[in-house]
Short mmCIF file of C-alpha atoms in Angstrom, two decimals:
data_model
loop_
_atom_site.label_atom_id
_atom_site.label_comp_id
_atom_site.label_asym_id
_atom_site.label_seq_id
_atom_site.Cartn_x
_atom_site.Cartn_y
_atom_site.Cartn_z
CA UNK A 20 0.00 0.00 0.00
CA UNK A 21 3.08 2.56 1.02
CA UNK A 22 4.50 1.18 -2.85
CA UNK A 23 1.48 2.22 -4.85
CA UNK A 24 1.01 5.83 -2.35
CA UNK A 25 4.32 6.96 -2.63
CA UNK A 26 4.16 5.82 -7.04
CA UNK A 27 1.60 8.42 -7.15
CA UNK A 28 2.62 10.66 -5.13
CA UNK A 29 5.69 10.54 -7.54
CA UNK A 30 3.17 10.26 -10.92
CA UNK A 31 1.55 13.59 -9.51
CA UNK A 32 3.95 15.74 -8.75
CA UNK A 33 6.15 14.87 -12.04
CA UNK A 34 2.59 15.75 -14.31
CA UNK A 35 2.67 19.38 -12.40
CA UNK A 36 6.16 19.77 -13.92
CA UNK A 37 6.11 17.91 -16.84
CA UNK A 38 3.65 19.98 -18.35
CA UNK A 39 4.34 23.52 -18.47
CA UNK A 40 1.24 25.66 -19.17
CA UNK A 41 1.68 27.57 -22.59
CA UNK A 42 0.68 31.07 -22.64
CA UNK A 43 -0.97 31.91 -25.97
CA UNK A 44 -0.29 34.63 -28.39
CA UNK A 45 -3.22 37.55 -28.81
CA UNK A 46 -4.11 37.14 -31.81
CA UNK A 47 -6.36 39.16 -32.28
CA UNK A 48 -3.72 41.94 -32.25
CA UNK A 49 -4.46 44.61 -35.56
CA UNK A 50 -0.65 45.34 -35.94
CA UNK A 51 -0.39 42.28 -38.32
CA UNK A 52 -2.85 43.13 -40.63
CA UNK A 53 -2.29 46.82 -40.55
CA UNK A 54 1.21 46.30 -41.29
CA UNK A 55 0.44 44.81 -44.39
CA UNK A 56 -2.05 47.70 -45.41
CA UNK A 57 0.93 50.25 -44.54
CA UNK A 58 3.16 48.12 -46.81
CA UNK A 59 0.47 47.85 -49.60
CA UNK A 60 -0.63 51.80 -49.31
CA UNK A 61 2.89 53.10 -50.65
CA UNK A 62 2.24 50.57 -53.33
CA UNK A 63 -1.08 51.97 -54.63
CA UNK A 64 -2.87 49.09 -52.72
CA UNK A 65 -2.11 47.10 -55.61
CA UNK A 66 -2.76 43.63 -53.18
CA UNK A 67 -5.82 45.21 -51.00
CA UNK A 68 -8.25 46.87 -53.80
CA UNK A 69 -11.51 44.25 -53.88
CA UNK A 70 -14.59 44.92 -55.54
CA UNK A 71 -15.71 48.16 -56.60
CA UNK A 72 -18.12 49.22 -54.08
CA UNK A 73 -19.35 53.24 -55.07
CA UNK A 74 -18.41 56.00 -56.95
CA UNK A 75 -18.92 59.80 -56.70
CA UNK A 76 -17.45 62.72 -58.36
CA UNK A 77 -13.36 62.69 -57.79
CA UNK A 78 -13.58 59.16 -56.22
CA UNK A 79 -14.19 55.61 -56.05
CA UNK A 80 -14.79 53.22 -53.11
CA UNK A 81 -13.35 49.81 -53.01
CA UNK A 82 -13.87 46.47 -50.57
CA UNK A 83 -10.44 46.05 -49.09
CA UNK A 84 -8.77 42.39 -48.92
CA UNK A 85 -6.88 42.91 -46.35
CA UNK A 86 -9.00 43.20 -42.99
CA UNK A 87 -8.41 44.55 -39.96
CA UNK A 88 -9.26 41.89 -36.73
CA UNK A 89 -12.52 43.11 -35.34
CA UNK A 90 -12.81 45.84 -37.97
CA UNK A 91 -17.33 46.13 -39.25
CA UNK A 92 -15.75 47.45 -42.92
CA UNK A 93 -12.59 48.01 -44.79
CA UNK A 94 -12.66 50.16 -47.52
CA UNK A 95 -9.74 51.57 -49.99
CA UNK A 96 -10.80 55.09 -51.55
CA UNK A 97 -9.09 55.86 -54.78
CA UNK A 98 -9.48 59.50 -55.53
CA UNK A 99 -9.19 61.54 -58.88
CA UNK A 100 -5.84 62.88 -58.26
CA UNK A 101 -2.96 60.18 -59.95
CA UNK A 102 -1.68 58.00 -57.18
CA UNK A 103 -3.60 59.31 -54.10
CA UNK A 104 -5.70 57.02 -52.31
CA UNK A 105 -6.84 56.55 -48.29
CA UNK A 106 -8.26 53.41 -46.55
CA UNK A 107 -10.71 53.32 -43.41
CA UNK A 108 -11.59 50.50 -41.56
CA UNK A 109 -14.73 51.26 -39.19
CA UNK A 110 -13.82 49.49 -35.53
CA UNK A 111 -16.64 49.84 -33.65
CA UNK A 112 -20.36 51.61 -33.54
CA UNK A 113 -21.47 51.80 -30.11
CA UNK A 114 -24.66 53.70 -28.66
CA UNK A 115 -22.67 54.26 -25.58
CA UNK A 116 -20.11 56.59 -25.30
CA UNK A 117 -18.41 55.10 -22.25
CA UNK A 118 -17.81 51.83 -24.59
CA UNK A 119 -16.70 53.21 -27.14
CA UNK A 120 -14.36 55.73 -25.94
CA UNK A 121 -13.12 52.52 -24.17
CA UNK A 122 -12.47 50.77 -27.70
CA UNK A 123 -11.00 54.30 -28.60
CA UNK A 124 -8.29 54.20 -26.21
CA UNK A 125 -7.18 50.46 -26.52
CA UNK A 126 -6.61 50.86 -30.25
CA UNK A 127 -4.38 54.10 -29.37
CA UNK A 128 -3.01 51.94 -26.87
CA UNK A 129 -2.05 49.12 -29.42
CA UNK A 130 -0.77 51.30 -32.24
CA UNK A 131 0.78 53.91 -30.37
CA UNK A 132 4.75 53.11 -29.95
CA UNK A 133 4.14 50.24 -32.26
CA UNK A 134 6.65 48.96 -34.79
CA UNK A 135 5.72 49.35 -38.26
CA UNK A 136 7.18 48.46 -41.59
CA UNK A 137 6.21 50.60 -44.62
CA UNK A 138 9.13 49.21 -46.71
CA UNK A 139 8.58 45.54 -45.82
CA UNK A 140 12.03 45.53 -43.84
CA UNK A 141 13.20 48.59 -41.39
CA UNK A 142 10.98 49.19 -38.72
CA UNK A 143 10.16 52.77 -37.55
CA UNK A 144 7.94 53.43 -34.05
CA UNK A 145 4.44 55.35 -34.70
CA UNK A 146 3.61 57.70 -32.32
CA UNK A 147 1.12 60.46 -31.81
CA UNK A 148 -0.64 61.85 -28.66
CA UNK A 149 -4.06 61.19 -27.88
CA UNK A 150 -7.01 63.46 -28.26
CA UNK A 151 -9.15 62.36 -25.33
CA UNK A 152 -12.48 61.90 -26.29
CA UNK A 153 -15.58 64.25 -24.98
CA UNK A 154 -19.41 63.50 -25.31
CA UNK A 155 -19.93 67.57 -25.35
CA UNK A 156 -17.54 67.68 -28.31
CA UNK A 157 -18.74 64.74 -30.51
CA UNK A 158 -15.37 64.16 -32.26
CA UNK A 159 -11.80 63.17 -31.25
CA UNK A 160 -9.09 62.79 -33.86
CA UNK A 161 -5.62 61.22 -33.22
CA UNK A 162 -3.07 61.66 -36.03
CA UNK A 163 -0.27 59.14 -35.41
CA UNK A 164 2.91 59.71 -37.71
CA UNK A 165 6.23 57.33 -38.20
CA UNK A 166 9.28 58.45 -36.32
CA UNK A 167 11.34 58.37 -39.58
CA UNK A 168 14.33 60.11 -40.69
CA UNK A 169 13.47 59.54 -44.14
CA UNK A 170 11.27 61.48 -46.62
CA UNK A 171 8.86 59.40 -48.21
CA UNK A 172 6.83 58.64 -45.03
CA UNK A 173 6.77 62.65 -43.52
CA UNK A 174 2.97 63.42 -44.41
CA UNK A 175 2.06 60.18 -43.72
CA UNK A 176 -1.30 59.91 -41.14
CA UNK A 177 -2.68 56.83 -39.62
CA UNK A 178 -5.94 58.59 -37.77
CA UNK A 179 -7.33 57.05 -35.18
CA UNK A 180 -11.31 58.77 -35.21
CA UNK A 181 -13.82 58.61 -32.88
CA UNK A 182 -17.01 60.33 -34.11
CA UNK A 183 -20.99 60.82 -33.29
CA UNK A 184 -23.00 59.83 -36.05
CA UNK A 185 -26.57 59.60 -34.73
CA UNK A 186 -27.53 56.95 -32.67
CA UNK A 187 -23.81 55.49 -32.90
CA UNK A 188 -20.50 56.63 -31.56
CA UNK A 189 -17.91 55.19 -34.54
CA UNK A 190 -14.31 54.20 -33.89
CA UNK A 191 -12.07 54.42 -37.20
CA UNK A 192 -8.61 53.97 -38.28
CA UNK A 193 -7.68 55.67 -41.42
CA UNK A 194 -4.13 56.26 -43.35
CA UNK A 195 -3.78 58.55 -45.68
CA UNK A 196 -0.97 61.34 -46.46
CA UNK A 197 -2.00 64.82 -45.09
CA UNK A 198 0.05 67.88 -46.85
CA UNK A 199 0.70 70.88 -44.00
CA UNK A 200 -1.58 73.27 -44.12
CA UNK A 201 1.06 75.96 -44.86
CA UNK A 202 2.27 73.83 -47.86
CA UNK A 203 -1.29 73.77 -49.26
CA UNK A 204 -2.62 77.26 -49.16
CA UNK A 205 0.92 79.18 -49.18
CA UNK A 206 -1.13 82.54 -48.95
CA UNK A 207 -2.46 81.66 -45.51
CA UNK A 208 0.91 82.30 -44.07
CA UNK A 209 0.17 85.92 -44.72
CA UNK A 210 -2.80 85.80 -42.24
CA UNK A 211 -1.48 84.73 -39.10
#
């Protein structure tokens, strides 16, 4: 009787440490997948654009491929002017503001000091600082840039958006290239 005790006493404590528990990976992280969009913008989306899905004066609307976890819609815009184009992914439409300011502030969490890749290879940190959200306002916008030394990526914007669009609050994430305001109406300068 003291054999077969002290065997599993032995068989029990040896299972606690045989078997280590695995943590698992989130993965439902949106780096991945937004990575790839950033990668695919500065090639004129040339792997995202799906299906045509509208068209209106200066622009058309396309289904994106590429999908962001959690994301309601993904949509590429291609606009009349050669070689500019934006996408927009809606995150979240919440009647509550509470909720969905909370949503608003885990995504800035997540993408904000994150490593992205726009050329596929070198990795440069986006960073931006948050516009907190306020029911009396009805619109926060964070504009999150890449900390990079080199040119091609300066006016690039990915815009974290939380908006009231009656009965919904809407979370977005957009990217897009935003010219200084300076740079596009020179003769505003004159007015300050």
């Amino acid at each position: 009787m003291k054999t077969i005790m002290l065997s599993a006493a032995i068989l029990f404590s040896c299972g606690g440490w045989s078997q280590p528990i695995l943590k698992t990976k989130n993965t439902s992280s949106i780096l991945p997948a937004l990575n790839a969009i950033v990668q695919d913008y500065f090639k004129h989306f040339e792997n995202t654009i799906g299906d045509s899905i509208s068209a209106y004066e200066g622009a058309v609307n396309y289904e994106s491929r590429v999908k962001i976890p959690g994301a309601i819609s993904c949509i590429v815009s291609k606009y009349a002017l050669p070689g500019t184009y934006s996408w927009e992914a809606v995150m979240c439409e919440e009647e509550d503001f509470e909720t969905a300011a909370r949503k608003y502030h885990q995504y800035f969490k997540e993408l904000n000091n994150s490593k992205i890749a726009p050329n596929g290879f070198e990795k440069f940190e986006l960073r931006g600082t948050i516009d907190t959200p306020d029911e009396s306002r009805g619109f926060a916008s964070t504009l999150m840039k890449l900390e990079a030394p080199e040119k091609p990526w300066d006016h690039f914007i990915i815009d974290l958006a939380m908006q009231y669009l009656f009965p919904n609050w809407i979370v977005k994430i957009s990217i897009y290239e935003k010219m200084p305001d300076e740079d596009m109406r020179p003769g505003m300068k004159t007015l300050r």
